[in-house]
């Protein structure tokens, strides 16, 4: 799998390249925005790691120009600026994720793996219905028997992952990596907490709980569960 690394700090570029190559990725390194855009427009890459603060054309400009030319590579933006506006600018330009410097090599590799897994998923239907729950993936809204379901962003991603994979038992680790987008190292019961919140909200809206706990394995959305008649 081919990756493009755009970083003008030579020592950092060498370190990242070495770590990626140890995972058997083929890595091309360039150090300025013009070379980066040329690579993205003329070559095929699964993912580009793009530093914002590069010479000639900055990373945001490169990202925006690449997306304008329909470049489909996943883009992970690196930035030394931790302000909300800087992060929003990168995402608005078409980046898929961002990582603030300084970062650990382990975190960078985790982000790369998560982004590549996400990119490999087949395109699913925009609307998914399981039991009493209906999810509009394009509109990012969910309803229970026609009633709006008030969900936070993480709850919505969790619900989406469960519904799209209805009938499949998903382990806690699979859920963490997909919903949180990288290897989560926080509280061990984070999945249980969010599943409990989802169940409470679905039941509160008058629906049957579509989520089954498979003890010792994980969770599964069950297609056949519906509430009683209104």
mmCIF file of C-alpha atoms in Angstrom:
data_model
loop_
_atom_site.group_PDB
_atom_site.id
_atom_site.type_symbol
_atom_site.label_atom_id
_atom_site.label_comp_id
_atom_site.label_asym_id
_atom_site.label_seq_id
_atom_site.Cartn_x
_atom_site.Cartn_y
_atom_site.Cartn_z
ATOM 1 C CA UNK A 1 0.000 0.000 0.000
ATOM 2 C CA UNK A 2 1.430 3.367 -1.053
ATOM 3 C CA UNK A 3 1.581 6.322 1.330
ATOM 4 C CA UNK A 4 2.761 9.881 0.740
ATOM 5 C CA UNK A 5 4.574 11.704 3.551
ATOM 6 C CA UNK A 6 4.861 15.492 3.221
ATOM 7 C CA UNK A 7 7.185 16.835 5.922
ATOM 8 C CA UNK A 8 10.000 19.382 5.685
ATOM 9 C CA UNK A 9 11.657 18.458 8.984
ATOM 10 C CA UNK A 10 14.218 15.903 7.803
ATOM 11 C CA UNK A 11 14.750 14.043 11.073
ATOM 12 C CA UNK A 12 11.004 13.726 11.702
ATOM 13 C CA UNK A 13 10.401 12.602 8.124
ATOM 14 C CA UNK A 14 13.065 9.890 8.439
ATOM 15 C CA UNK A 15 11.596 8.678 11.727
ATOM 16 C CA UNK A 16 8.028 8.489 10.386
ATOM 17 C CA UNK A 17 9.140 6.852 7.140
ATOM 18 C CA UNK A 18 11.080 4.191 9.029
ATOM 19 C CA UNK A 19 8.117 3.393 11.290
ATOM 20 C CA UNK A 20 5.703 3.120 8.360
ATOM 21 C CA UNK A 21 8.055 0.943 6.354
ATOM 22 C CA UNK A 22 8.340 -1.438 9.301
ATOM 23 C CA UNK A 23 4.600 -1.994 8.810
ATOM 24 C CA UNK A 24 5.266 -2.816 5.141
ATOM 25 C CA UNK A 25 3.885 0.408 3.675
ATOM 26 C CA UNK A 26 5.619 1.852 0.605
ATOM 27 C CA UNK A 27 6.390 5.469 1.532
ATOM 28 C CA UNK A 28 7.267 8.398 -0.739
ATOM 29 C CA UNK A 29 8.616 11.493 1.035
ATOM 30 C CA UNK A 30 8.495 15.072 -0.278
ATOM 31 C CA UNK A 31 9.256 18.263 1.612
ATOM 32 C CA UNK A 32 7.224 21.069 0.017
ATOM 33 C CA UNK A 33 3.696 21.815 -1.097
ATOM 34 C CA UNK A 34 4.314 21.977 -4.834
ATOM 35 C CA UNK A 35 5.956 18.550 -4.879
ATOM 36 C CA UNK A 36 3.164 17.187 -2.681
ATOM 37 C CA UNK A 37 0.413 18.400 -4.999
ATOM 38 C CA UNK A 38 2.265 17.069 -8.032
ATOM 39 C CA UNK A 39 2.483 13.635 -6.390
ATOM 40 C CA UNK A 40 -1.176 13.616 -5.433
ATOM 41 C CA UNK A 41 -2.295 14.620 -8.930
ATOM 42 C CA UNK A 42 -0.056 12.234 -10.864
ATOM 43 C CA UNK A 43 0.332 9.203 -8.598
ATOM 44 C CA UNK A 44 -2.063 6.945 -6.700
ATOM 45 C CA UNK A 45 -1.796 6.910 -2.898
ATOM 46 C CA UNK A 46 -4.037 5.289 -0.314
ATOM 47 C CA UNK A 47 -3.160 7.918 2.281
ATOM 48 C CA UNK A 48 -1.182 11.157 2.533
ATOM 49 C CA UNK A 49 0.343 12.444 5.762
ATOM 50 C CA UNK A 50 0.442 16.169 5.156
ATOM 51 C CA UNK A 51 2.153 18.736 7.383
ATOM 52 C CA UNK A 52 0.473 22.137 7.357
ATOM 53 C CA UNK A 53 3.674 24.165 7.804
ATOM 54 C CA UNK A 54 5.528 23.255 4.622
ATOM 55 C CA UNK A 55 7.215 25.646 2.151
ATOM 56 C CA UNK A 56 5.948 26.883 -1.232
ATOM 57 C CA UNK A 57 2.315 25.911 -0.638
ATOM 58 C CA UNK A 58 1.055 25.144 2.868
ATOM 59 C CA UNK A 59 -0.722 21.921 3.705
ATOM 60 C CA UNK A 60 -4.205 23.423 3.772
ATOM 61 C CA UNK A 61 -3.742 24.890 0.293
ATOM 62 C CA UNK A 62 -2.401 21.564 -0.997
ATOM 63 C CA UNK A 63 -5.319 19.668 0.528
ATOM 64 C CA UNK A 64 -7.897 22.061 -0.891
ATOM 65 C CA UNK A 65 -6.315 21.961 -4.369
ATOM 66 C CA UNK A 66 -6.121 18.160 -4.313
ATOM 67 C CA UNK A 67 -9.782 17.801 -3.344
ATOM 68 C CA UNK A 68 -10.765 20.305 -6.053
ATOM 69 C CA UNK A 69 -9.128 17.938 -8.537
ATOM 70 C CA UNK A 70 -11.056 14.973 -7.071
ATOM 71 C CA UNK A 71 -8.039 13.341 -5.423
ATOM 72 C CA UNK A 72 -9.506 10.534 -3.333
ATOM 73 C CA UNK A 73 -6.543 9.713 -1.100
ATOM 74 C CA UNK A 74 -7.234 9.785 2.621
ATOM 75 C CA UNK A 75 -5.453 12.795 4.154
ATOM 76 C CA UNK A 76 -4.072 12.989 7.679
ATOM 77 C CA UNK A 77 -3.015 16.536 8.531
ATOM 78 C CA UNK A 78 -0.099 17.255 10.859
ATOM 79 C CA UNK A 79 -0.078 20.611 12.621
ATOM 80 C CA UNK A 80 1.893 22.359 15.327
ATOM 81 C CA UNK A 81 -1.100 24.651 15.910
ATOM 82 C CA UNK A 82 -3.552 23.395 18.491
ATOM 83 C CA UNK A 83 -6.214 26.067 18.029
ATOM 84 C CA UNK A 84 -9.759 25.039 17.105
ATOM 85 C CA UNK A 85 -9.751 27.351 14.074
ATOM 86 C CA UNK A 86 -6.592 25.710 12.703
ATOM 87 C CA UNK A 87 -8.048 22.238 13.070
ATOM 88 C CA UNK A 88 -11.353 23.280 11.515
ATOM 89 C CA UNK A 89 -9.509 24.865 8.570
ATOM 90 C CA UNK A 90 -7.763 21.604 7.804
ATOM 91 C CA UNK A 91 -10.931 19.534 8.006
ATOM 92 C CA UNK A 92 -12.863 22.074 5.931
ATOM 93 C CA UNK A 93 -10.137 21.898 3.278
ATOM 94 C CA UNK A 94 -10.841 18.186 2.908
ATOM 95 C CA UNK A 95 -8.578 16.463 5.437
ATOM 96 C CA UNK A 96 -9.968 13.288 7.005
ATOM 97 C CA UNK A 97 -8.208 13.686 10.344
ATOM 98 C CA UNK A 98 -5.526 15.757 12.043
ATOM 99 C CA UNK A 99 -2.757 15.141 14.552
ATOM 100 C CA UNK A 100 -1.198 17.875 16.676
ATOM 101 C CA UNK A 101 2.572 18.013 17.143
ATOM 102 C CA UNK A 102 4.334 16.799 19.172
ATOM 103 C CA UNK A 103 2.876 13.297 18.893
ATOM 104 C CA UNK A 104 4.130 9.793 19.586
ATOM 105 C CA UNK A 105 4.970 7.460 16.726
ATOM 106 C CA UNK A 106 2.514 4.961 18.200
ATOM 107 C CA UNK A 107 -0.344 7.448 17.987
ATOM 108 C CA UNK A 108 0.510 8.359 14.401
ATOM 109 C CA UNK A 109 0.563 4.693 13.381
ATOM 110 C CA UNK A 110 -2.742 4.093 15.153
ATOM 111 C CA UNK A 111 -4.344 6.972 13.260
ATOM 112 C CA UNK A 112 -2.961 5.692 9.956
ATOM 113 C CA UNK A 113 -4.312 2.188 10.572
ATOM 114 C CA UNK A 114 -7.720 3.507 11.620
ATOM 115 C CA UNK A 115 -8.016 5.795 8.593
ATOM 116 C CA UNK A 116 -7.038 3.031 6.189
ATOM 117 C CA UNK A 117 -9.556 0.648 7.755
ATOM 118 C CA UNK A 118 -12.241 3.292 7.396
ATOM 119 C CA UNK A 119 -11.362 3.871 3.740
ATOM 120 C CA UNK A 120 -11.592 0.150 2.972
ATOM 121 C CA UNK A 121 -15.170 -0.169 4.180
ATOM 122 C CA UNK A 122 -17.685 -0.823 1.377
ATOM 123 C CA UNK A 123 -20.191 1.922 0.705
ATOM 124 C CA UNK A 124 -23.387 1.123 2.577
ATOM 125 C CA UNK A 125 -26.944 2.330 2.144
ATOM 126 C CA UNK A 126 -27.646 5.893 3.265
ATOM 127 C CA UNK A 127 -30.627 4.761 5.349
ATOM 128 C CA UNK A 128 -30.390 1.772 7.702
ATOM 129 C CA UNK A 129 -33.341 0.390 9.663
ATOM 130 C CA UNK A 130 -33.061 -2.180 12.431
ATOM 131 C CA UNK A 131 -36.122 -2.952 14.535
ATOM 132 C CA UNK A 132 -37.714 0.321 15.623
ATOM 133 C CA UNK A 133 -34.606 2.371 14.854
ATOM 134 C CA UNK A 134 -34.006 4.174 11.573
ATOM 135 C CA UNK A 135 -30.688 5.888 10.830
ATOM 136 C CA UNK A 136 -30.176 8.366 7.990
ATOM 137 C CA UNK A 137 -26.409 8.233 7.472
ATOM 138 C CA UNK A 138 -26.283 11.168 5.095
ATOM 139 C CA UNK A 139 -28.345 13.489 7.307
ATOM 140 C CA UNK A 140 -26.707 12.111 10.499
ATOM 141 C CA UNK A 141 -30.082 11.704 12.187
ATOM 142 C CA UNK A 142 -31.838 8.809 13.893
ATOM 143 C CA UNK A 143 -35.476 8.132 14.713
ATOM 144 C CA UNK A 144 -37.357 5.572 16.808
ATOM 145 C CA UNK A 145 -40.729 4.690 15.331
ATOM 146 C CA UNK A 146 -40.699 8.088 13.630
ATOM 147 C CA UNK A 147 -39.696 10.049 16.730
ATOM 148 C CA UNK A 148 -36.380 11.958 16.608
ATOM 149 C CA UNK A 149 -33.590 10.462 18.713
ATOM 150 C CA UNK A 150 -31.337 13.028 20.368
ATOM 151 C CA UNK A 151 -27.807 11.600 20.073
ATOM 152 C CA UNK A 152 -24.344 13.026 20.493
ATOM 153 C CA UNK A 153 -21.723 12.510 17.783
ATOM 154 C CA UNK A 154 -20.109 9.489 19.472
ATOM 155 C CA UNK A 155 -23.475 7.891 20.217
ATOM 156 C CA UNK A 156 -24.444 8.334 16.570
ATOM 157 C CA UNK A 157 -21.209 6.694 15.342
ATOM 158 C CA UNK A 158 -21.749 3.791 17.745
ATOM 159 C CA UNK A 159 -25.347 3.322 16.623
ATOM 160 C CA UNK A 160 -24.274 3.474 12.984
ATOM 161 C CA UNK A 161 -21.570 0.843 13.452
ATOM 162 C CA UNK A 162 -23.964 -1.512 15.229
ATOM 163 C CA UNK A 163 -26.809 -1.088 12.722
ATOM 164 C CA UNK A 164 -24.664 -1.370 9.596
ATOM 165 C CA UNK A 165 -23.309 -4.643 11.014
ATOM 166 C CA UNK A 166 -26.666 -5.942 12.285
ATOM 167 C CA UNK A 167 -26.478 -9.641 13.113
ATOM 168 C CA UNK A 168 -22.706 -9.547 13.585
ATOM 169 C CA UNK A 169 -21.176 -9.817 17.048
ATOM 170 C CA UNK A 170 -18.753 -6.896 17.443
ATOM 171 C CA UNK A 171 -16.071 -7.061 20.114
ATOM 172 C CA UNK A 172 -15.412 -4.158 22.438
ATOM 173 C CA UNK A 173 -12.027 -3.630 20.798
ATOM 174 C CA UNK A 174 -13.570 -3.522 17.305
ATOM 175 C CA UNK A 175 -16.099 -0.964 18.507
ATOM 176 C CA UNK A 176 -13.444 1.177 20.178
ATOM 177 C CA UNK A 177 -11.202 1.215 17.105
ATOM 178 C CA UNK A 178 -14.048 2.024 14.705
ATOM 179 C CA UNK A 179 -16.080 4.489 16.774
ATOM 180 C CA UNK A 180 -13.176 6.299 18.422
ATOM 181 C CA UNK A 181 -11.034 5.925 15.248
ATOM 182 C CA UNK A 182 -7.876 4.809 17.064
ATOM 183 C CA UNK A 183 -6.783 2.469 19.827
ATOM 184 C CA UNK A 184 -8.519 3.954 22.862
ATOM 185 C CA UNK A 185 -6.520 3.628 26.069
ATOM 186 C CA UNK A 186 -8.907 5.242 28.499
ATOM 187 C CA UNK A 187 -11.547 3.701 30.752
ATOM 188 C CA UNK A 188 -12.131 0.028 30.036
ATOM 189 C CA UNK A 189 -15.910 0.365 30.362
ATOM 190 C CA UNK A 190 -16.322 3.193 27.821
ATOM 191 C CA UNK A 191 -18.256 0.930 25.402
ATOM 192 C CA UNK A 192 -20.596 -0.273 28.151
ATOM 193 C CA UNK A 193 -21.304 3.326 29.170
ATOM 194 C CA UNK A 194 -22.227 4.409 25.635
ATOM 195 C CA UNK A 195 -24.271 1.275 24.898
ATOM 196 C CA UNK A 196 -26.204 1.891 28.111
ATOM 197 C CA UNK A 197 -26.888 5.491 27.041
ATOM 198 C CA UNK A 198 -28.094 4.340 23.624
ATOM 199 C CA UNK A 199 -30.411 1.763 25.140
ATOM 200 C CA UNK A 200 -31.868 4.306 27.563
ATOM 201 C CA UNK A 201 -32.552 6.819 24.793
ATOM 202 C CA UNK A 202 -34.081 4.244 22.440
ATOM 203 C CA UNK A 203 -36.377 2.895 25.159
ATOM 204 C CA UNK A 204 -37.220 6.436 26.255
ATOM 205 C CA UNK A 205 -38.408 7.173 22.709
ATOM 206 C CA UNK A 206 -40.756 4.169 22.827
ATOM 207 C CA UNK A 207 -38.642 1.650 20.953
ATOM 208 C CA UNK A 208 -37.475 -1.868 21.750
ATOM 209 C CA UNK A 209 -33.803 -2.227 22.592
ATOM 210 C CA UNK A 210 -32.147 -3.641 19.428
ATOM 211 C CA UNK A 211 -28.756 -4.244 21.081
ATOM 212 C CA UNK A 212 -27.927 -7.660 22.500
ATOM 213 C CA UNK A 213 -25.036 -8.169 24.909
ATOM 214 C CA UNK A 214 -23.115 -11.315 23.961
ATOM 215 C CA UNK A 215 -21.313 -12.094 27.194
ATOM 216 C CA UNK A 216 -17.572 -12.516 26.857
ATOM 217 C CA UNK A 217 -17.656 -11.350 23.227
ATOM 218 C CA UNK A 218 -19.304 -7.964 22.672
ATOM 219 C CA UNK A 219 -22.522 -6.559 21.232
ATOM 220 C CA UNK A 220 -24.886 -7.350 18.377
ATOM 221 C CA UNK A 221 -27.767 -5.416 16.784
ATOM 222 C CA UNK A 222 -30.786 -7.681 16.295
ATOM 223 C CA UNK A 223 -33.013 -6.993 13.304
ATOM 224 C CA UNK A 224 -36.173 -8.608 14.692
ATOM 225 C CA UNK A 225 -36.672 -6.583 17.863
ATOM 226 C CA UNK A 226 -39.629 -4.200 17.719
ATOM 227 C CA UNK A 227 -41.797 -2.550 20.317
ATOM 228 C CA UNK A 228 -45.506 -3.137 20.723
ATOM 229 C CA UNK A 229 -48.222 -1.359 18.754
ATOM 230 C CA UNK A 230 -48.847 2.255 19.573
#
